[in-house]
Short mmCIF file of C-alpha atoms in Angstrom, two decimals:
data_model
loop_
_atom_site.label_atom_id
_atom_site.label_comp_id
_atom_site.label_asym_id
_atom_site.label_seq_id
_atom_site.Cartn_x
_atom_site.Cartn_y
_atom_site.Cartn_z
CA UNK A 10 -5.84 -33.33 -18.45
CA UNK A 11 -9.10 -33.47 -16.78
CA UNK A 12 -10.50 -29.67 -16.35
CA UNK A 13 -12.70 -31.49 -13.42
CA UNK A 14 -8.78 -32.62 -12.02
CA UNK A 15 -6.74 -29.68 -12.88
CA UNK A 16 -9.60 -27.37 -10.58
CA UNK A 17 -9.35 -29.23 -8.12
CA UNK A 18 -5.64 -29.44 -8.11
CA UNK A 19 -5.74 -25.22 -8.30
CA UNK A 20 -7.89 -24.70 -5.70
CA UNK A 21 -6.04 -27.38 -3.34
CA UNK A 22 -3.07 -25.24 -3.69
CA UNK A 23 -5.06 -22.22 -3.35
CA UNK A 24 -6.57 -23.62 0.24
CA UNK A 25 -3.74 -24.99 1.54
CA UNK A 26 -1.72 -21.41 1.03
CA UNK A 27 -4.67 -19.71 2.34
CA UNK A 28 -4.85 -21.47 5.50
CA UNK A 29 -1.07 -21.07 5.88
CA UNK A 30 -1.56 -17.42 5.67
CA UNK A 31 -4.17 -16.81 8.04
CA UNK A 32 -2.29 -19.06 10.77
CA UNK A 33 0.92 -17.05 9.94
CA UNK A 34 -1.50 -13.41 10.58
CA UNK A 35 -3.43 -14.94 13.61
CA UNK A 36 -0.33 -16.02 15.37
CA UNK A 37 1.71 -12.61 14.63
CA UNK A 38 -1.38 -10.69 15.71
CA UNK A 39 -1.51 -12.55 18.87
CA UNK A 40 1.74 -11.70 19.37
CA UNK A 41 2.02 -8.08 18.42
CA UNK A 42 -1.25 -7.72 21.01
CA UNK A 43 0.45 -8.43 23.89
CA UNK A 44 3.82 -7.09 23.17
CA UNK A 45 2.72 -3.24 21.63
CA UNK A 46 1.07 -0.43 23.28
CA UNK A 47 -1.46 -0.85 20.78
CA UNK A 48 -5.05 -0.64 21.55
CA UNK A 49 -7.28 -4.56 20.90
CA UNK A 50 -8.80 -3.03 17.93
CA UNK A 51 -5.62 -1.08 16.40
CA UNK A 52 -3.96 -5.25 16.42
CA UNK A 53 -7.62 -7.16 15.49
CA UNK A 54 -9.40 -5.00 13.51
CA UNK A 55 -6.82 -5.38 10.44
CA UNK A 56 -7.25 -9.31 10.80
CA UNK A 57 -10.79 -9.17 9.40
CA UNK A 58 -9.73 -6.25 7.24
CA UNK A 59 -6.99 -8.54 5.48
CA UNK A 60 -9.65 -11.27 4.66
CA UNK A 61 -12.31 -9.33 4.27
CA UNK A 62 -14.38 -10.37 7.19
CA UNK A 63 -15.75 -7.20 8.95
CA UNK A 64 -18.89 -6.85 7.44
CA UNK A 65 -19.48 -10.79 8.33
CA UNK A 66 -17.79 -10.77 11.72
CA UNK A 67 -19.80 -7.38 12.96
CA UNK A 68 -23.21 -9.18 11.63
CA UNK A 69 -22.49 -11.81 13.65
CA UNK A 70 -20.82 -10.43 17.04
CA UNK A 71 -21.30 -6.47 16.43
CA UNK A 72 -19.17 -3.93 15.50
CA UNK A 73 -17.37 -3.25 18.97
CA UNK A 74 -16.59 -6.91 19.43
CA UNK A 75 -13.72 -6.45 17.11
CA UNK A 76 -11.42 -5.22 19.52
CA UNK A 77 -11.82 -8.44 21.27
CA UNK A 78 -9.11 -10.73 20.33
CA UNK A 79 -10.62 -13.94 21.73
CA UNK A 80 -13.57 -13.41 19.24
CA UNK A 81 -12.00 -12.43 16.40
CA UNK A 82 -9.47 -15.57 16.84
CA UNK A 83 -12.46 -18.00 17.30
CA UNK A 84 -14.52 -16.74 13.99
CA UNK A 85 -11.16 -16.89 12.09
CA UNK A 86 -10.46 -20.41 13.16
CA UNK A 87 -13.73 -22.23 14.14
CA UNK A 88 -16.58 -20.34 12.31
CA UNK A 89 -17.57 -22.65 9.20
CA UNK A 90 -19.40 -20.12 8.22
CA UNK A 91 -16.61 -18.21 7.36
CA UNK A 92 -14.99 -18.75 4.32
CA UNK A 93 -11.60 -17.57 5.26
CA UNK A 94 -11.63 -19.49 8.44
CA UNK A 95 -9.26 -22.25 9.40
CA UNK A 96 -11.89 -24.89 9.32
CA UNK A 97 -13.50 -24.32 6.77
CA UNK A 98 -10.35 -23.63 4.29
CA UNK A 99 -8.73 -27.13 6.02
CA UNK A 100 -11.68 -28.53 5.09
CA UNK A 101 -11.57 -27.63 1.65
CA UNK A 102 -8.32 -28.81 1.37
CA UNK A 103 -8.96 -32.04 2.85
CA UNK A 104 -12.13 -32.49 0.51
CA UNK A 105 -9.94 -31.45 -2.93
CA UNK A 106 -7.21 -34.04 -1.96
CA UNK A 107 -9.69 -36.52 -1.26
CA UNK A 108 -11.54 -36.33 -4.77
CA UNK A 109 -8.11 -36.35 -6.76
CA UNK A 110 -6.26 -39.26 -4.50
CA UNK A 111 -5.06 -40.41 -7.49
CA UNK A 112 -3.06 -37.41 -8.71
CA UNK A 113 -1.85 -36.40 -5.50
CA UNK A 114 0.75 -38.51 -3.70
CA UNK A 115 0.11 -40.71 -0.34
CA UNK A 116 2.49 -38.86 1.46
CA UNK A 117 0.64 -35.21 0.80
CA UNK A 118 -2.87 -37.01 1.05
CA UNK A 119 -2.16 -38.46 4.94
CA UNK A 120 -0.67 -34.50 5.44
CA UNK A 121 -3.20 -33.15 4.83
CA UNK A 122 -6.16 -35.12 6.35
CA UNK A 123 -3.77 -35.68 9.40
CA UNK A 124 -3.88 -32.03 9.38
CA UNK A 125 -7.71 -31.67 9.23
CA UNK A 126 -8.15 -34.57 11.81
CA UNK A 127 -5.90 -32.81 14.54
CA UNK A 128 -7.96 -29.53 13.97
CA UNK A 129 -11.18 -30.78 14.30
CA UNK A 130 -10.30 -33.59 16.86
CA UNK A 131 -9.39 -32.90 20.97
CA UNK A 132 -5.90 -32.62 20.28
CA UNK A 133 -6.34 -29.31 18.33
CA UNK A 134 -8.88 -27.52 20.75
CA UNK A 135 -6.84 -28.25 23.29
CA UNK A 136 -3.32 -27.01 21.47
CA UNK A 137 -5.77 -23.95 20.94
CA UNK A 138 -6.84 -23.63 24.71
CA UNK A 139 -3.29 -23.97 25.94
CA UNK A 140 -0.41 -22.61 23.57
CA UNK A 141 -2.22 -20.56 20.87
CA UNK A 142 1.28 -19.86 19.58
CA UNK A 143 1.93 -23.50 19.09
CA UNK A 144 -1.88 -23.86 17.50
CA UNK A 145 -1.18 -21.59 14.68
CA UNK A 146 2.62 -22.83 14.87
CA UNK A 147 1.30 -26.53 14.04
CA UNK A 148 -0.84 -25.06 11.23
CA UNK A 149 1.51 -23.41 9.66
CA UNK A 150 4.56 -26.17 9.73
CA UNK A 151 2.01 -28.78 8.24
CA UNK A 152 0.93 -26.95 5.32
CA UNK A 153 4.31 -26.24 4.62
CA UNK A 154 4.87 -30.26 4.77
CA UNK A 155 2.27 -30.59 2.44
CA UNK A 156 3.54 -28.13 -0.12
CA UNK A 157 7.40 -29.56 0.47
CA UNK A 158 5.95 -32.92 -0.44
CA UNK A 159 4.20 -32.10 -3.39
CA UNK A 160 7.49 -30.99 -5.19
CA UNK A 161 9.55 -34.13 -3.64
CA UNK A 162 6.97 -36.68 -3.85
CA UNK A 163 4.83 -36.12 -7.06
CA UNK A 164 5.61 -36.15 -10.90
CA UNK A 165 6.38 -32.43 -11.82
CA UNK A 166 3.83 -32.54 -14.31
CA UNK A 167 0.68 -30.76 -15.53
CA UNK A 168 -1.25 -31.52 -12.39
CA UNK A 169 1.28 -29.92 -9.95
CA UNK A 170 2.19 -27.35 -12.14
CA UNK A 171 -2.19 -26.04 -11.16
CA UNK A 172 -1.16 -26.66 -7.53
CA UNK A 173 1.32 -24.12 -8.12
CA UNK A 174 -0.26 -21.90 -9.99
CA UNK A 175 -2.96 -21.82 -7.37
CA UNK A 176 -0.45 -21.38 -4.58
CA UNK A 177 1.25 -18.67 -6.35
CA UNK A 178 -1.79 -16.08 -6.80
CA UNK A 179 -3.12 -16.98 -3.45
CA UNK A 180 0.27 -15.88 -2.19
CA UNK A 181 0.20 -12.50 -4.63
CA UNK A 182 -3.67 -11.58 -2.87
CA UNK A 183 -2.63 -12.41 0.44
CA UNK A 184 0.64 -10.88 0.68
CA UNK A 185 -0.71 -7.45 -0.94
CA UNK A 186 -3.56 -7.43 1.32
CA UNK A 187 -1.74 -8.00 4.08
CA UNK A 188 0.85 -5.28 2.92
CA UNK A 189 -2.12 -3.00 2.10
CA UNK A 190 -4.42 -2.93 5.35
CA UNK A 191 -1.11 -2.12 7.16
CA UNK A 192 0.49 0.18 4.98
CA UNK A 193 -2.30 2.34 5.04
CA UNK A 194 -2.67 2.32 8.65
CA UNK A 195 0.83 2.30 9.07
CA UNK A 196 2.00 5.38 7.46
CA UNK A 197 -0.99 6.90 8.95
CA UNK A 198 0.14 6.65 12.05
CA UNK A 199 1.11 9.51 14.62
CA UNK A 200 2.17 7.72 17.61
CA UNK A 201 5.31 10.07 18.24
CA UNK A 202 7.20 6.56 19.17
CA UNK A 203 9.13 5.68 16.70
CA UNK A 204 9.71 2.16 18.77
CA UNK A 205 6.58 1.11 18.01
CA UNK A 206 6.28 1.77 14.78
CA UNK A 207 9.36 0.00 14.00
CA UNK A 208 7.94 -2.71 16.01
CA UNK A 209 4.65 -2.79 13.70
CA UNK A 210 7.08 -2.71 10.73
CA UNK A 211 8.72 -5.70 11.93
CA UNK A 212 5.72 -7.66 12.91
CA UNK A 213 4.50 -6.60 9.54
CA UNK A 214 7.23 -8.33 8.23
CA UNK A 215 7.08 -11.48 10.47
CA UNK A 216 3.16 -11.87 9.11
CA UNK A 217 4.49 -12.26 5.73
CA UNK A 218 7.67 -14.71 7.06
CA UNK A 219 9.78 -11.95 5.63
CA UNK A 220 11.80 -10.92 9.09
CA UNK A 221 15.02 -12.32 8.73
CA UNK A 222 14.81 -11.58 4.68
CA UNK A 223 14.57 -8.52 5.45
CA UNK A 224 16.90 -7.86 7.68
CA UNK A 225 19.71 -9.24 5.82
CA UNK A 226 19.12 -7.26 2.57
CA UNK A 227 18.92 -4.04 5.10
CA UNK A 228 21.33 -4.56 7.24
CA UNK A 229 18.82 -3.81 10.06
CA UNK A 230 17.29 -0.11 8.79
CA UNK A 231 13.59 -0.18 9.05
CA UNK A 232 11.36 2.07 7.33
CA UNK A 233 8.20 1.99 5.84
CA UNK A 234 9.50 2.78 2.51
CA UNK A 235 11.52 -0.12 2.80
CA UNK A 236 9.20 -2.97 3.84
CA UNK A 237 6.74 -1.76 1.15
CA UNK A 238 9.48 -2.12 -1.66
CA UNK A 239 10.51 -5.34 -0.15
CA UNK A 240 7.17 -7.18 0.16
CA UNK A 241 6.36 -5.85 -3.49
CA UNK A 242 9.31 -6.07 -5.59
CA UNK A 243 12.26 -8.03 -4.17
CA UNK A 244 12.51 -11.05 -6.89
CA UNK A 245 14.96 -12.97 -4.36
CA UNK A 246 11.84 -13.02 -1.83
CA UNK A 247 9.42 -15.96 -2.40
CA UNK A 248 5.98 -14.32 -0.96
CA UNK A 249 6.93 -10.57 -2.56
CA UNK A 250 4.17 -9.75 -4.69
CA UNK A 251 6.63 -9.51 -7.71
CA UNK A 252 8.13 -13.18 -7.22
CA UNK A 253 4.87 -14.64 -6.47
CA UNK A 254 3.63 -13.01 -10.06
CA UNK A 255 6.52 -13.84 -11.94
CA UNK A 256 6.38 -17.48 -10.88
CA UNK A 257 2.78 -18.24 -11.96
CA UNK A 258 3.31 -16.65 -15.14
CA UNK A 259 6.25 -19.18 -15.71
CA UNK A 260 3.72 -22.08 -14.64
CA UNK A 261 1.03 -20.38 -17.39
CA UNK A 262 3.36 -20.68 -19.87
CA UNK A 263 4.45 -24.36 -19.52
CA UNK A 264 0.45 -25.42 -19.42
CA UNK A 265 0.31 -22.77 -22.39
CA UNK A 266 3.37 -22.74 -24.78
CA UNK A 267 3.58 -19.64 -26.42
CA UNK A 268 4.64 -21.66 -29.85
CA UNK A 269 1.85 -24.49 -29.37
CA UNK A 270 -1.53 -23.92 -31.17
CA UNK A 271 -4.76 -24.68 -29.61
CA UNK A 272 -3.79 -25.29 -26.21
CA UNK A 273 -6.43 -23.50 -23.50
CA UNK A 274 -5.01 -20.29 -21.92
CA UNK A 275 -3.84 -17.58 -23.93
CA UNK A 276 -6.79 -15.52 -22.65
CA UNK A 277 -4.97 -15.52 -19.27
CA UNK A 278 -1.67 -15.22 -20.36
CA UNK A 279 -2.62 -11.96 -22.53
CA UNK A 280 -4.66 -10.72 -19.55
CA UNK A 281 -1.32 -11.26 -17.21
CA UNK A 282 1.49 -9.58 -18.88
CA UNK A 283 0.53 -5.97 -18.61
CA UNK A 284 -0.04 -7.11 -14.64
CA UNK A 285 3.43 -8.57 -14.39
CA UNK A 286 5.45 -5.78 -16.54
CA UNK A 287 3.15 -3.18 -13.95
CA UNK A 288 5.04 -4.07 -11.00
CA UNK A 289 8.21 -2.64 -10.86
CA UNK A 290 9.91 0.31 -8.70
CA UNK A 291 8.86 2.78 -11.23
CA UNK A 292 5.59 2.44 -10.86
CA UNK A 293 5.66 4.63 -8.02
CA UNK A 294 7.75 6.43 -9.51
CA UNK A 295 5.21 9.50 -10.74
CA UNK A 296 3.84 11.80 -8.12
CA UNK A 297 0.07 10.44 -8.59
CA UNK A 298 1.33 6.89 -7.87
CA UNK A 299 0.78 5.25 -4.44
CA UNK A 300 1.43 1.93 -3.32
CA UNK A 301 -2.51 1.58 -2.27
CA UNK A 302 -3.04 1.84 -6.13
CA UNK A 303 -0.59 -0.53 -7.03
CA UNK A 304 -1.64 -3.53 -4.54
CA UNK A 305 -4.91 -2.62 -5.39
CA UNK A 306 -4.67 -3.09 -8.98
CA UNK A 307 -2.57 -6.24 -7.89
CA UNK A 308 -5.79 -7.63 -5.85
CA UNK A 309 -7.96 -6.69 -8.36
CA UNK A 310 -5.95 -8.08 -11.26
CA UNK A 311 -5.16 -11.44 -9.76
CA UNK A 312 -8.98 -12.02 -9.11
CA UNK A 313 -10.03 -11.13 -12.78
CA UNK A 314 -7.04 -13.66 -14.06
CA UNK A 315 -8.30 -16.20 -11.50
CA UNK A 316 -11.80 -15.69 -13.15
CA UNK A 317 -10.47 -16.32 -16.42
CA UNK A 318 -8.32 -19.29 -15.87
CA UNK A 319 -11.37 -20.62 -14.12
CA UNK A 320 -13.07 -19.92 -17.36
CA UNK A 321 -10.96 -21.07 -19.86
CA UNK A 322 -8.78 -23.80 -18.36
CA UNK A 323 -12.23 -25.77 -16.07
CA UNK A 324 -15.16 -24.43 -18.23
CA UNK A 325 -16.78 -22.20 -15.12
CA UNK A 326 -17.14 -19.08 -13.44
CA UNK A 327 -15.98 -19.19 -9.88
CA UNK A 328 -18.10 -17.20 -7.10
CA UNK A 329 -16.66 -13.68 -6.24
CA UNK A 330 -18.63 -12.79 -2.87
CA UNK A 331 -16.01 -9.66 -2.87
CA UNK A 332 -14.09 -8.33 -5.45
CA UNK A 333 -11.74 -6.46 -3.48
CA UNK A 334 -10.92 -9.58 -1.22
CA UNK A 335 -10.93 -12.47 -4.15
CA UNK A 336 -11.94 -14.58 -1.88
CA UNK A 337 -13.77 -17.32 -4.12
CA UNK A 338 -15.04 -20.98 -4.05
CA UNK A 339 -15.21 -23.77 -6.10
CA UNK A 340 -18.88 -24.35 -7.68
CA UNK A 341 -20.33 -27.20 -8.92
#
């Protein structure tokens, strides 16, 4: 296969998850804002935490304008700018489906510039301007389209086993980020009202799409504990950090066969076993251990093994503005 194809096939997995994600975190934020007794910037400030925005976001509108939800949605959705942004992501996912028409199939091609058209046309400023649930809402269900069609509509083959390799570690930063910048304030919290923490457990939870997961493998008991173990190591849960993992090593090996000789990859396959065998329960296990380390070394890890599949599997280095975020582009 083309390395020129199989990058852009990685990364148009990798943007279309991305934009997914920060639809799903906008539209729970929004939500949480007006439902908590939470101060603006105790519900926006994590938003540009998660993506790793602040330093960009205070440059731009100043450091107290990130209690201000309006601004903090607008930069996350309209800024080009801004990397993480819902423009600017769709875009990128519009622009990778265009250049490899001919891998992808009709069907996920018209999804995805439909997509792109309604966000950048009057129908999608106006959605935004009147429901900003059903904004995000839209967002979300059409990427989800997209990613349904792929696996219906296209040849399961090397080129969308990249898609889902891309989707897969996009989904392991995003969901231990996410998990992360709320644990820590979380569990740092002192409210004395143990109804709203639960309710920032559960919204949490809802900004991963993990709710109703979770509440049927709990029976309804919510603790911090718990939604920390859940979003990192419950295999049955397809965004926990440990499924996520698991799956794109399974869609390493198949482009790299452990038995096949001279096939690209084994640089990133040696590089991700010690990450996958790392996250289990018993991690945290010893008294040193917290999760901060462990998603952490998660973030951290994923963005090295991103780096080196870049490397070895499409001949280039991709562009690491932050190492902690792994938020990255394609260069040319």
């Amino acid at each position: 296969m083309i390395a020129r194809i199989a990058e852009h096939c990685f990364w148009l997995g990798r943007y279309l998850e991305r934009a997914e994600s920060t639809a799903r975190v906008l539209q729970m934020t929004e939500q949480l804002s007006l439902d908590a007794e939470l101060a603006s910037e105790h519900c926006w400030t994590p938003v540009l935490a998660i993506f790793g925005e602040r330093q960009a976001f205070a440059a731009r509108h100043g450091v107290e304008a990130e209690a201000d939800g309006e601004a903090v949605q607008a930069f996350m959705t309209w800024e080009e700018s801004n990397l993480s942004s819902l423009v600017a992501t769709l875009s990128q996912a519009r622009e990778g489906a265009r250049t490899i028409r001919e891998v992808v199939s009709r069907e996920c091609w018209e999804v995805t510039n439909e997509l792109y058209l309604w966000l950048v046309g009057g129908a999608g400023q106006e959605e935004y301007a009147l429901s900003r649930f059903g904004f995000y809402q839209h967002i979300r269900r059409m990427v989800q389209l997209c990613l349904g069609l792929f696996r219906s509509t296209m040849l399961h083959d090397t080129p969308l086993d990249f898609i889902w390799l891309g989707v897969m570690l996009e989904r392991v930063g995003q969901t231990a980020r996410l998990l992360d910048v709320h644990h820590h304030a979380l569990s740092g919290m002192k409210s004395g009202h143990p109804v709203v923490e639960t309710a920032l457990w559960l919204s949490l939870l809802r900004a991963s799409s993990g709710f109703e997961p979770f509440m049927k493998t709990h029976s309804g008991r919510v603790t911090g504990d718990a939604v920390a173990a859940f979003l990192l190591f419950d295999s049955r849960f397809p965004r926990s950090v440990h499924y996520c993992l698991d799956s794109a090593y399974r869609y390493l090996v198949r482009l790299c066969p452990p038995d096949v000789q001279g096939q690209p990859g084994r640089e990133s396959l040696a590089f991700m076993l010690p990450l996958v065998a790392e996250l289990r329960p018993q991690a945290l296990a010893s008294p040193d251990a917290t999760v901060h380390a462990l998603l952490t070394r998660m973030v951290e890890g994923t963005t090295e093994l991103c780096s080196l599949i870049s490397q070895e599997y499409f001949g280039r280095k991709p562009v690491i503005p932050d190492q902690t975020l792994g938020v990255q582009v394609m260069t040319g």
